[in-house]
JSON list of C-alpha atoms and ligand atoms in Angstrom, two decimals:
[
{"chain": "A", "resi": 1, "resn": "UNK", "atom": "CA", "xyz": [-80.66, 12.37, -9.21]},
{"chain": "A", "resi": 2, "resn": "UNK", "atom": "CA", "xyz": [-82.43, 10.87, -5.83]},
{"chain": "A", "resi": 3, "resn": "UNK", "atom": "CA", "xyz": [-84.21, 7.72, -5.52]},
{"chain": "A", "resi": 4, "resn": "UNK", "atom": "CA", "xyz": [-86.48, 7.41, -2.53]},
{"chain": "A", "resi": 5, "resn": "UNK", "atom": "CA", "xyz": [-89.27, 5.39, -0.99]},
{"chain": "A", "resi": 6, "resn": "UNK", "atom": "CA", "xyz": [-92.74, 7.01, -2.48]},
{"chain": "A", "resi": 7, "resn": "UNK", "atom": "CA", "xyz": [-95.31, 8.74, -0.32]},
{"chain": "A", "resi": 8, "resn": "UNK", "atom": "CA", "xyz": [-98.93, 8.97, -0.64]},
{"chain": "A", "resi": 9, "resn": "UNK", "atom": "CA", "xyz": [-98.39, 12.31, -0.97]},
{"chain": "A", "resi": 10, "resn": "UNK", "atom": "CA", "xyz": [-96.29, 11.68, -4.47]},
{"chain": "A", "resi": 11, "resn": "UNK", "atom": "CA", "xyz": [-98.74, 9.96, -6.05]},
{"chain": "A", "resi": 12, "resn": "UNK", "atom": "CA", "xyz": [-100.63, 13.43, -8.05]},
{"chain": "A", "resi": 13, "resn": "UNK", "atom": "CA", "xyz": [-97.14, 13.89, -9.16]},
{"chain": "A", "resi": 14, "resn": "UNK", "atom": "CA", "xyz": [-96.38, 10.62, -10.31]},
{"chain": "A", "resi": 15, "resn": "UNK", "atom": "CA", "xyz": [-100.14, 9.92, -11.71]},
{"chain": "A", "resi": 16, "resn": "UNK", "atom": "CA", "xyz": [-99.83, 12.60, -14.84]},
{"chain": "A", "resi": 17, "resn": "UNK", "atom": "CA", "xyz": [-96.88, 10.76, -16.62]},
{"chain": "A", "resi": 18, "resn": "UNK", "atom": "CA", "xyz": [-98.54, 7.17, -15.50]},
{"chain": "A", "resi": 19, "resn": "UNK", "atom": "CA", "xyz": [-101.96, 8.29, -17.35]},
{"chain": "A", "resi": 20, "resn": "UNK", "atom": "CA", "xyz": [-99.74, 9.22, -20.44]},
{"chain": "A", "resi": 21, "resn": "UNK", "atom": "CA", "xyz": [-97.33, 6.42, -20.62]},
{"chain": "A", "resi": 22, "resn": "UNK", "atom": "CA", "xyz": [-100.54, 4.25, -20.21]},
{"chain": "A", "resi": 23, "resn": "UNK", "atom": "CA", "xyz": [-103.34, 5.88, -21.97]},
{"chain": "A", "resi": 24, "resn": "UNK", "atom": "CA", "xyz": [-100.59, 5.84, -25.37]},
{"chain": "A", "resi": 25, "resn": "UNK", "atom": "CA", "xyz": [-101.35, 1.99, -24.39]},
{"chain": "A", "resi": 26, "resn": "UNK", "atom": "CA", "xyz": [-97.70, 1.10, -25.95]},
{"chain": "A", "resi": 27, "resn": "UNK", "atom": "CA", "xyz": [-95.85, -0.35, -22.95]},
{"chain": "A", "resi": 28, "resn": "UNK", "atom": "CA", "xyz": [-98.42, -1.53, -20.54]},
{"chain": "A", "resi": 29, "resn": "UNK", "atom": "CA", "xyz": [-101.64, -4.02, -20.81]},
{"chain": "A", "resi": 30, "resn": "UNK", "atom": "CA", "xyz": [-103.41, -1.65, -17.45]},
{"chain": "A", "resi": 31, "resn": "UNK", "atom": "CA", "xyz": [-107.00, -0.37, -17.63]},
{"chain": "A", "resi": 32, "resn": "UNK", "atom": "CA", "xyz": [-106.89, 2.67, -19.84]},
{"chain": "A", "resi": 33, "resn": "UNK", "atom": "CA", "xyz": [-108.41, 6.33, -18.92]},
{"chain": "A", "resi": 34, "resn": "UNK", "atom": "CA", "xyz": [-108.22, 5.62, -15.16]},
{"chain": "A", "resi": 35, "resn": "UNK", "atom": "CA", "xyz": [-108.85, 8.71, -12.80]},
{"chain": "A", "resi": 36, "resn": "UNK", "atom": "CA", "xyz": [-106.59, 9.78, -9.85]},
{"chain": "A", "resi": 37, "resn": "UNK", "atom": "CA", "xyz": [-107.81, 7.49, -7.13]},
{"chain": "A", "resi": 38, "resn": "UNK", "atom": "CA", "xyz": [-109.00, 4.55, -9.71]},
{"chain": "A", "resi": 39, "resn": "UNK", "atom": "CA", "xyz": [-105.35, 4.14, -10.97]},
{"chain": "A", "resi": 40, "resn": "UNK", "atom": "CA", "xyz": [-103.31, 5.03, -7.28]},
{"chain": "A", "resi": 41, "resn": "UNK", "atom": "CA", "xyz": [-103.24, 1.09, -6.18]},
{"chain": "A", "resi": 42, "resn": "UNK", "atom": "CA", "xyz": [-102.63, -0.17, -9.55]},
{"chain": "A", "resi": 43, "resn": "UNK", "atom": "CA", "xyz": [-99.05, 1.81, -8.84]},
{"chain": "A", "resi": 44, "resn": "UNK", "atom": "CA", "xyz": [-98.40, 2.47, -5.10]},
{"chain": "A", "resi": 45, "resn": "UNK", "atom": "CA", "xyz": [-97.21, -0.82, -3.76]},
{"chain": "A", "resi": 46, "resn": "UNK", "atom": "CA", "xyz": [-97.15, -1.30, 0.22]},
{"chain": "A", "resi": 47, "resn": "UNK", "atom": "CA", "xyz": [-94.85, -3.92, 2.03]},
{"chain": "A", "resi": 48, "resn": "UNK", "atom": "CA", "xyz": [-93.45, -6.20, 1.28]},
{"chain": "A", "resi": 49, "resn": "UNK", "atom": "CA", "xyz": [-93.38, -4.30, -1.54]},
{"chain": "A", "resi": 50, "resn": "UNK", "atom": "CA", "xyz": [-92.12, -0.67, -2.64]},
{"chain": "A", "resi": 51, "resn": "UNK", "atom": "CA", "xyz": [-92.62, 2.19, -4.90]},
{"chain": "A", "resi": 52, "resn": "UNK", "atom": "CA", "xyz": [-89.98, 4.25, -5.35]},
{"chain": "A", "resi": 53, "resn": "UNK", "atom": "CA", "xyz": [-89.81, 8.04, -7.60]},
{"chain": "A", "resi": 54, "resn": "UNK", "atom": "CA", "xyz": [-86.51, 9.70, -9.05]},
{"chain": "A", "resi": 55, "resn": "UNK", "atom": "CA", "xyz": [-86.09, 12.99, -8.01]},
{"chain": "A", "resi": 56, "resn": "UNK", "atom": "CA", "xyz": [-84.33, 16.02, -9.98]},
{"chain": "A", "resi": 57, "resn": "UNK", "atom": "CA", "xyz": [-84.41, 19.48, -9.30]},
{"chain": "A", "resi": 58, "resn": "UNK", "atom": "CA", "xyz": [-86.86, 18.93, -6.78]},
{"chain": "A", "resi": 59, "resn": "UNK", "atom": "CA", "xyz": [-89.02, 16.93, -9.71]},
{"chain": "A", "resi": 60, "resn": "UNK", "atom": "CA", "xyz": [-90.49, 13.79, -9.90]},
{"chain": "A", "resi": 61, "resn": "UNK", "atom": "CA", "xyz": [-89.01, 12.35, -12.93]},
{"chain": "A", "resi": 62, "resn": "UNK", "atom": "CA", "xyz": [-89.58, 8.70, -12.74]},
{"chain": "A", "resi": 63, "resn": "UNK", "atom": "CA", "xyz": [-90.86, 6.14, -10.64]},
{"chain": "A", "resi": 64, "resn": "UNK", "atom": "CA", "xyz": [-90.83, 2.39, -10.09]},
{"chain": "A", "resi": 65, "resn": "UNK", "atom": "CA", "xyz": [-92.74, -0.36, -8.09]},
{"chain": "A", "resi": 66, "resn": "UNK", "atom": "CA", "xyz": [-91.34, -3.98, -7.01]},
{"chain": "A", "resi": 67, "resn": "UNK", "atom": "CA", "xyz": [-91.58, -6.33, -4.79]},
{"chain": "A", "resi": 68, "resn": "UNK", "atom": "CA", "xyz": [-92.64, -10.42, -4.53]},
{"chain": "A", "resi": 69, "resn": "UNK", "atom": "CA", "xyz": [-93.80, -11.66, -8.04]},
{"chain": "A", "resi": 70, "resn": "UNK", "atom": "CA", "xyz": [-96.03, -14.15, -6.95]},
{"chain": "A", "resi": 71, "resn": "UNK", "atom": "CA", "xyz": [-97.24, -14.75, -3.13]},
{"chain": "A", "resi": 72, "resn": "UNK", "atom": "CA", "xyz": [-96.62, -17.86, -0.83]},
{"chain": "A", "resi": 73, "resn": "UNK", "atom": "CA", "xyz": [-93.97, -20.10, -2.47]},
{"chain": "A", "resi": 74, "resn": "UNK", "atom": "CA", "xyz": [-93.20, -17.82, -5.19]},
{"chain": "A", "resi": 75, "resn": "UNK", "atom": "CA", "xyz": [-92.28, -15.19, -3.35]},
{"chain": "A", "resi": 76, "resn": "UNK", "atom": "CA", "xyz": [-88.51, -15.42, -3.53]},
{"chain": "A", "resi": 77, "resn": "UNK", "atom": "CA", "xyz": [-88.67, -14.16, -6.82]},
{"chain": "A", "resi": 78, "resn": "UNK", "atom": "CA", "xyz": [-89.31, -10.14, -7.08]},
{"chain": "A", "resi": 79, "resn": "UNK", "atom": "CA", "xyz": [-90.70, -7.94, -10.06]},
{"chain": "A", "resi": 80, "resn": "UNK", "atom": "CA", "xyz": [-90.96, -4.97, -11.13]},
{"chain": "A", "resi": 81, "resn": "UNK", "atom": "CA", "xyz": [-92.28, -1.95, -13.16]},
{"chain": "A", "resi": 82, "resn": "UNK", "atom": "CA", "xyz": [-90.91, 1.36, -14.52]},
{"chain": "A", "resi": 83, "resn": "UNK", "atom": "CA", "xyz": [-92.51, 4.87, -15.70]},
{"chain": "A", "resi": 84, "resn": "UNK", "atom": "CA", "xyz": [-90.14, 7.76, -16.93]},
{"chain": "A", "resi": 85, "resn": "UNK", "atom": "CA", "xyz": [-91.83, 11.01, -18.02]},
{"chain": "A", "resi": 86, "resn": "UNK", "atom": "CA", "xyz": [-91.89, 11.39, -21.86]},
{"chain": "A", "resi": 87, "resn": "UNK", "atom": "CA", "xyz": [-89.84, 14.44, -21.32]},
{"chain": "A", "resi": 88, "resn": "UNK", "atom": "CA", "xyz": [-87.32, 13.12, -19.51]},
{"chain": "A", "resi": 89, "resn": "UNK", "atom": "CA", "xyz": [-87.11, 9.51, -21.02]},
{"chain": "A", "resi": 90, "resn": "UNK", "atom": "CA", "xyz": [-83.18, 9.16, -22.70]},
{"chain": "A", "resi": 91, "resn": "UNK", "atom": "CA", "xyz": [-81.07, 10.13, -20.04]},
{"chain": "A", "resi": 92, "resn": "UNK", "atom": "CA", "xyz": [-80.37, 7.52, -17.97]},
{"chain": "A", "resi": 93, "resn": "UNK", "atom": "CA", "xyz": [-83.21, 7.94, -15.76]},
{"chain": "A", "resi": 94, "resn": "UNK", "atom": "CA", "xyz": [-84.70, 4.59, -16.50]},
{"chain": "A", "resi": 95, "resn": "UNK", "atom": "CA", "xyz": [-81.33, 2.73, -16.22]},
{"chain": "A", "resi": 96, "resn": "UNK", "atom": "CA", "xyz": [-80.54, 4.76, -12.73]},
{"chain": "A", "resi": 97, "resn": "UNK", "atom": "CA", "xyz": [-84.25, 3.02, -11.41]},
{"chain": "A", "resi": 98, "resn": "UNK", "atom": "CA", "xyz": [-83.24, -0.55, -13.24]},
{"chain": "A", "resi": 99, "resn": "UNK", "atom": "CA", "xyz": [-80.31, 0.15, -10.78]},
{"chain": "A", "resi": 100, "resn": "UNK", "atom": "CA", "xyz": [-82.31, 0.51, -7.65]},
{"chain": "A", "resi": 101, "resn": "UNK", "atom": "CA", "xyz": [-84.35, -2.29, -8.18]},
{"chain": "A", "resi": 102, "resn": "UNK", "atom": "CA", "xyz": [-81.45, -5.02, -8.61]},
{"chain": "A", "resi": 103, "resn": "UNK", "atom": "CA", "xyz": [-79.21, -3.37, -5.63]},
{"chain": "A", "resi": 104, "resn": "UNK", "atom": "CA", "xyz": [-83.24, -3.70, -3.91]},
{"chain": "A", "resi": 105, "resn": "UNK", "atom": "CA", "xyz": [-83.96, -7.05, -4.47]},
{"chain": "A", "resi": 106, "resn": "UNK", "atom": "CA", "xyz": [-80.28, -8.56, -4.31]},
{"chain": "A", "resi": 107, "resn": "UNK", "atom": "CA", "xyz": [-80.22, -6.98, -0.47]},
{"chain": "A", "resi": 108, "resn": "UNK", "atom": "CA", "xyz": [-83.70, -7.83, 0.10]},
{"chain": "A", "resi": 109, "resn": "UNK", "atom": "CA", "xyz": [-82.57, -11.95, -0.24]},
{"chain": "A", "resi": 110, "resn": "UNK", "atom": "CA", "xyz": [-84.91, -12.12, -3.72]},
{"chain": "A", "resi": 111, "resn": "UNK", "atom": "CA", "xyz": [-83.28, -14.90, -5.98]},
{"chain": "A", "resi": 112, "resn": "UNK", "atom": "CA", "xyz": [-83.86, -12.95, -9.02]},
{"chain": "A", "resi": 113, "resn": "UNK", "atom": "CA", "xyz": [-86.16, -10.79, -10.83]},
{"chain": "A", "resi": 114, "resn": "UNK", "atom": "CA", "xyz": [-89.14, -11.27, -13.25]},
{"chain": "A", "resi": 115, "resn": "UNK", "atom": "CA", "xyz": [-90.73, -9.11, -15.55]},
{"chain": "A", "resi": 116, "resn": "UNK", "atom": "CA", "xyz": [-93.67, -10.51, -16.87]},
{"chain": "A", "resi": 117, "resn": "UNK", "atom": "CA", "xyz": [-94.91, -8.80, -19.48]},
{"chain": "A", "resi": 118, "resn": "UNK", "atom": "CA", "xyz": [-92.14, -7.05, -21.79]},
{"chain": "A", "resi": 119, "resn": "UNK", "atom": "CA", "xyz": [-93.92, -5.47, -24.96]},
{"chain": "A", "resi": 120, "resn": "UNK", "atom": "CA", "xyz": [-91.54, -7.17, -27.96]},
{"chain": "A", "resi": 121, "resn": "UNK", "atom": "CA", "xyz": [-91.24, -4.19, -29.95]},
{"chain": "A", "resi": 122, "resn": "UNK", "atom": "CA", "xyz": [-90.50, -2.18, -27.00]},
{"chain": "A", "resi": 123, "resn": "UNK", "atom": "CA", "xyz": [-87.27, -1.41, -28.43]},
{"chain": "A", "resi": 124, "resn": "UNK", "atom": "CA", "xyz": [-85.43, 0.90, -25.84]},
{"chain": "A", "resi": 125, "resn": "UNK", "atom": "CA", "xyz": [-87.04, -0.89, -22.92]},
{"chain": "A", "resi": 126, "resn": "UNK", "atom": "CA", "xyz": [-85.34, -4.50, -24.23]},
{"chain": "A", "resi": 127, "resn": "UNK", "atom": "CA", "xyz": [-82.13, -2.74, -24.58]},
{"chain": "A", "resi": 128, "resn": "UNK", "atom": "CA", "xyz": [-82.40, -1.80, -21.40]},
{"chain": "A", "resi": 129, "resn": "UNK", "atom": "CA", "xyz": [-83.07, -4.67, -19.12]},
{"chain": "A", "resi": 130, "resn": "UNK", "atom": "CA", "xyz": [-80.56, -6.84, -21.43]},
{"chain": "A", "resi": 131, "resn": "UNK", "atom": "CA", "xyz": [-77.79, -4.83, -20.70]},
{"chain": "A", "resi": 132, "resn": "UNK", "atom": "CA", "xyz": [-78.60, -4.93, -16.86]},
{"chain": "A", "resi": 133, "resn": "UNK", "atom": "CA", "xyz": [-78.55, -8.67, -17.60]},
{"chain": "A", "resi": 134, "resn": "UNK", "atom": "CA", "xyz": [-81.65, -10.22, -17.79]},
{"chain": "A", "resi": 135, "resn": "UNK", "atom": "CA", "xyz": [-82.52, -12.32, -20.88]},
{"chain": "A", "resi": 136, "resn": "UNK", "atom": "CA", "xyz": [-85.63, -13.31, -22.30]},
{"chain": "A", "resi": 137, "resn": "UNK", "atom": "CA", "xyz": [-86.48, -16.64, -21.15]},
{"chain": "A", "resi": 138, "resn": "UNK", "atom": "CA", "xyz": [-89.69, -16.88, -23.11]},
{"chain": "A", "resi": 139, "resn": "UNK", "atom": "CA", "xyz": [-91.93, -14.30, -25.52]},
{"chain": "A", "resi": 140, "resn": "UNK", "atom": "CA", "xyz": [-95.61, -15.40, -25.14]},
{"chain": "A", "resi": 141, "resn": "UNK", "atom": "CA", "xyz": [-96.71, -14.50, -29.00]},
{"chain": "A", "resi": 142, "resn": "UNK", "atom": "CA", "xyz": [-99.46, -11.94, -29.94]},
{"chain": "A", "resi": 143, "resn": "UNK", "atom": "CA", "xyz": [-100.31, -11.38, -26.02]},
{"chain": "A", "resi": 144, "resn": "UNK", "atom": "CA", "xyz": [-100.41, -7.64, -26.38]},
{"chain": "A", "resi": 145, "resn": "UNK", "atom": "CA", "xyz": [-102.85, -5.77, -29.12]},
{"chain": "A", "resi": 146, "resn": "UNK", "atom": "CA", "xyz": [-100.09, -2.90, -29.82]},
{"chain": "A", "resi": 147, "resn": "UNK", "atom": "CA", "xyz": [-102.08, 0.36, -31.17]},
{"chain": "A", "resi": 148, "resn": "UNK", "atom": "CA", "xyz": [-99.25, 0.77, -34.32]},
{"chain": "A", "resi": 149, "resn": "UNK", "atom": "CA", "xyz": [-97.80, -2.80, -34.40]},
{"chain": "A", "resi": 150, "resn": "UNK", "atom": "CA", "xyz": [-101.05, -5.29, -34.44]},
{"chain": "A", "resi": 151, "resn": "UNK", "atom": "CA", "xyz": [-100.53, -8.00, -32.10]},
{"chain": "A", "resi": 152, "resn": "UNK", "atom": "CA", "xyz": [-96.88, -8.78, -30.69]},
{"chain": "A", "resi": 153, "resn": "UNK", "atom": "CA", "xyz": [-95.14, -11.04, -28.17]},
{"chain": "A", "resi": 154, "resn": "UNK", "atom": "CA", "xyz": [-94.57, -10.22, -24.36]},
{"chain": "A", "resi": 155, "resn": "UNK", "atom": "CA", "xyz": [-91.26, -10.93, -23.12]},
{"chain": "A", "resi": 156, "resn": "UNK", "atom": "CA", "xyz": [-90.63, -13.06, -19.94]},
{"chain": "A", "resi": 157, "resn": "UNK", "atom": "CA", "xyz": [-87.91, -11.70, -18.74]},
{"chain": "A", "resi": 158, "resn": "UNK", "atom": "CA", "xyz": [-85.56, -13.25, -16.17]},
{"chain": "A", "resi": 159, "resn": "UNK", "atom": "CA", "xyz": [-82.28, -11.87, -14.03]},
{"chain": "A", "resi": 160, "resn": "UNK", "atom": "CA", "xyz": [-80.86, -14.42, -11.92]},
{"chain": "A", "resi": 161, "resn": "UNK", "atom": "CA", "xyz": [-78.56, -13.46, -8.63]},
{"chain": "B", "resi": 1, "resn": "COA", "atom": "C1", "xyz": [-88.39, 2.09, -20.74]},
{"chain": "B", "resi": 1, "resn": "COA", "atom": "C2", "xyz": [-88.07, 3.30, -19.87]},
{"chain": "B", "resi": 1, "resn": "COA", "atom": "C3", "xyz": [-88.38, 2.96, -18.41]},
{"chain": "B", "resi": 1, "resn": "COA", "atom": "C4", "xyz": [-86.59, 3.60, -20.00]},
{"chain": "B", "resi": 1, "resn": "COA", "atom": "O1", "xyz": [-86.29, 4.76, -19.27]},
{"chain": "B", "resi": 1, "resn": "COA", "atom": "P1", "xyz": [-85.35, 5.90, -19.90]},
{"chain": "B", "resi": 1, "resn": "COA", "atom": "O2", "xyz": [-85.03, 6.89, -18.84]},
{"chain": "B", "resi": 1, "resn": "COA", "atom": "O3", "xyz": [-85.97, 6.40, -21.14]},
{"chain": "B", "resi": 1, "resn": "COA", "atom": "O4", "xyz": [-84.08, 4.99, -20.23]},
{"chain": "B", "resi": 1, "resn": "COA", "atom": "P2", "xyz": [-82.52, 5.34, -20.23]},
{"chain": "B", "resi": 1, "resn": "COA", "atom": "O5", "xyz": [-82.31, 6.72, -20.77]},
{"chain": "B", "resi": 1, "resn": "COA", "atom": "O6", "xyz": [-81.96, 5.05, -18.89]},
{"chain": "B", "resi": 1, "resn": "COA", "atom": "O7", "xyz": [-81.98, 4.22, -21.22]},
{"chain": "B", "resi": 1, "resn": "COA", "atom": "C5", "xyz": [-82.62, 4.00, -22.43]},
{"chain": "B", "resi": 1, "resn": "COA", "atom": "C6", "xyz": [-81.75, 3.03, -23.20]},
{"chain": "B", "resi": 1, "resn": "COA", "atom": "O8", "xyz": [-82.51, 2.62, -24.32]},
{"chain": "B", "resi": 1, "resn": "COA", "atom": "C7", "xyz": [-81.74, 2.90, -25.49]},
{"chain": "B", "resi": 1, "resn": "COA", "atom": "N1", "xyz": [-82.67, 3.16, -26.57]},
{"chain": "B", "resi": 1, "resn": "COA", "atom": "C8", "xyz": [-83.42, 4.24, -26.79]},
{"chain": "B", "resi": 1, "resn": "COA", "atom": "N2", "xyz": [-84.13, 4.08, -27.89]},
{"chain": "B", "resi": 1, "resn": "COA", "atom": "C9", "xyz": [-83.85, 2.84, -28.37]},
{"chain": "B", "resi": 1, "resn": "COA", "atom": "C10", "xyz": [-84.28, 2.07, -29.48]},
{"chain": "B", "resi": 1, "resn": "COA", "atom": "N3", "xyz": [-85.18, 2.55, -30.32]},
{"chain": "B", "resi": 1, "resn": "COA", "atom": "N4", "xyz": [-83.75, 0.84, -29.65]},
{"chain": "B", "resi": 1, "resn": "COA", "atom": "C11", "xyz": [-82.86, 0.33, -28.77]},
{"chain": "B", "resi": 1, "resn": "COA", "atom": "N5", "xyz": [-82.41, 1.00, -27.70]},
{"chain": "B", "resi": 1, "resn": "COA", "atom": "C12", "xyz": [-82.90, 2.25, -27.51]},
{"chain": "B", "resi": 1, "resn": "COA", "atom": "C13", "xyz": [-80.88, 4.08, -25.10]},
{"chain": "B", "resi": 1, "resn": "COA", "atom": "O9", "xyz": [-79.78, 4.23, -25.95]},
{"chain": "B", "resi": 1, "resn": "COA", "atom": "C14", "xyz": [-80.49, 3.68, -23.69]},
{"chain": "B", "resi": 1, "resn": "COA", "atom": "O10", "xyz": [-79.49, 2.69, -23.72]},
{"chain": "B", "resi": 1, "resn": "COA", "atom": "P3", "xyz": [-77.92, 3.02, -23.43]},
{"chain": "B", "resi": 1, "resn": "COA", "atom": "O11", "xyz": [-77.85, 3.55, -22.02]},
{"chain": "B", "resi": 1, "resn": "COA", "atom": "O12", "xyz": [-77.23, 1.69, -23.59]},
{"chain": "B", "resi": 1, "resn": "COA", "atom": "O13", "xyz": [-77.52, 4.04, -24.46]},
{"chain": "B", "resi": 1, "resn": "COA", "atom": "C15", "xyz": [-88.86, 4.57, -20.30]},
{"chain": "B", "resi": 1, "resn": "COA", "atom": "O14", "xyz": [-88.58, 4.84, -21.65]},
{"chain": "B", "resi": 1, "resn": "COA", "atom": "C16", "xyz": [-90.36, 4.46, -20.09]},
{"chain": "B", "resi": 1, "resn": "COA", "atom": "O15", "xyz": [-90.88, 4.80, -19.03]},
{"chain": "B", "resi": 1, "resn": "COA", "atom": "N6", "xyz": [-91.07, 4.00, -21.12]},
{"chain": "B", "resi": 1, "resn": "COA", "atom": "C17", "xyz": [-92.53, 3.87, -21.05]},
{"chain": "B", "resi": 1, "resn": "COA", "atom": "C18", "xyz": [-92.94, 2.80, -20.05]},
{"chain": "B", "resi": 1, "resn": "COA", "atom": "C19", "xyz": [-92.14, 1.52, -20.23]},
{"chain": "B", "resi": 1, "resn": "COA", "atom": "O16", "xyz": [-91.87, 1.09, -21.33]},
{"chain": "B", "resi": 1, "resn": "COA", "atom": "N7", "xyz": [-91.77, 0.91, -19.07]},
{"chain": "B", "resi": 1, "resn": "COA", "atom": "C20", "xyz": [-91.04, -0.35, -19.09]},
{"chain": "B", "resi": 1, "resn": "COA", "atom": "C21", "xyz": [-91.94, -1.47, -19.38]},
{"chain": "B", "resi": 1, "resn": "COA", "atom": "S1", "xyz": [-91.05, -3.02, -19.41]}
]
């Protein structure tokens, strides 16, 4: 598998498995229903930050977005989001882009990484990011209206170089 910097040009490729992973409204508080152009900035970062797409067989396959969390005096802290197809989710795909990211921000002088808004019952996604070693430094309770679960916590996040 390939990770590279994202073109314009990926974005129709990437958009179909954003609109799913979204629309199932599961992992991600973003506007819902969102057409092709509507929903392109909302993923396609431009420096300082970067959007990146996993490649296999010639197929987009996942992508991710980082850069600075917040601007001005926050910005030596980078975050980040992640999107694997449904097909191809379970393979290491996710964990290959979790990769990226860290080796990213560690060489881009970034003091850590946030994530913001981890759904709590977003079991394999938890997993995940704990075993790349960040912990949850604080679960903000009922923030996300979860279309099985009712209202759960987001997870804060935090890896610390
Ligand atoms: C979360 C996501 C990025 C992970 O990508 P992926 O390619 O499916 O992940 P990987 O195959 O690399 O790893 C998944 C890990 O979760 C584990 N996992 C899967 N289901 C699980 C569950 N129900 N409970 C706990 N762990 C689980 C897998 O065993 C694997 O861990 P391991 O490598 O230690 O065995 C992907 O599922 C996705 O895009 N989900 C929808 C959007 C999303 O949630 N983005 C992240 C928001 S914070």
């Amino acid at each position: 598998m390939e990770i590279r910097t994202a073109g314009d040009e990926d974005w129709p490729k990437i958009y179909p498995f954003y609109a799913a992973i979204i629309d199932e409204g599961r992992t991600y508080a973003f506007p819902e229903g969102q057409p092709l152009e509507e929903a392109r900035p909302w993923w396609m970062e431009s420096p300082p930050g970067r959007t990146v797409v996993a490649v296999e067989d010639g197929l987009i396959v996942g992508s991710a977005k980082m850069g600075p969390n917040r601007p001005g005096r926050g910005s030596h802290v980078a975050t980040a989001s992640f999107l694997v197809d449904p097909a191809r989710q379970g393979r290491g795909v996710g964990r290959a882009l979790g990769r990226h990211v860290v080796d990213w921000a560690r060489a881009e002088g970034y003091r850590g990484i946030q994530f913001n808004a981890v759904v709590e019952v977003n079991a394999p996604a938890v997993h995940l990011w704990k075993s790349l070693g960040f912990e949850v430094v604080g679960t903000v309770p009922e923030a996300f209206d979860h279309p099985e679960h009712g209202l759960v916590g987001l997870h804060v996040m935090y890896l610390r170089f």
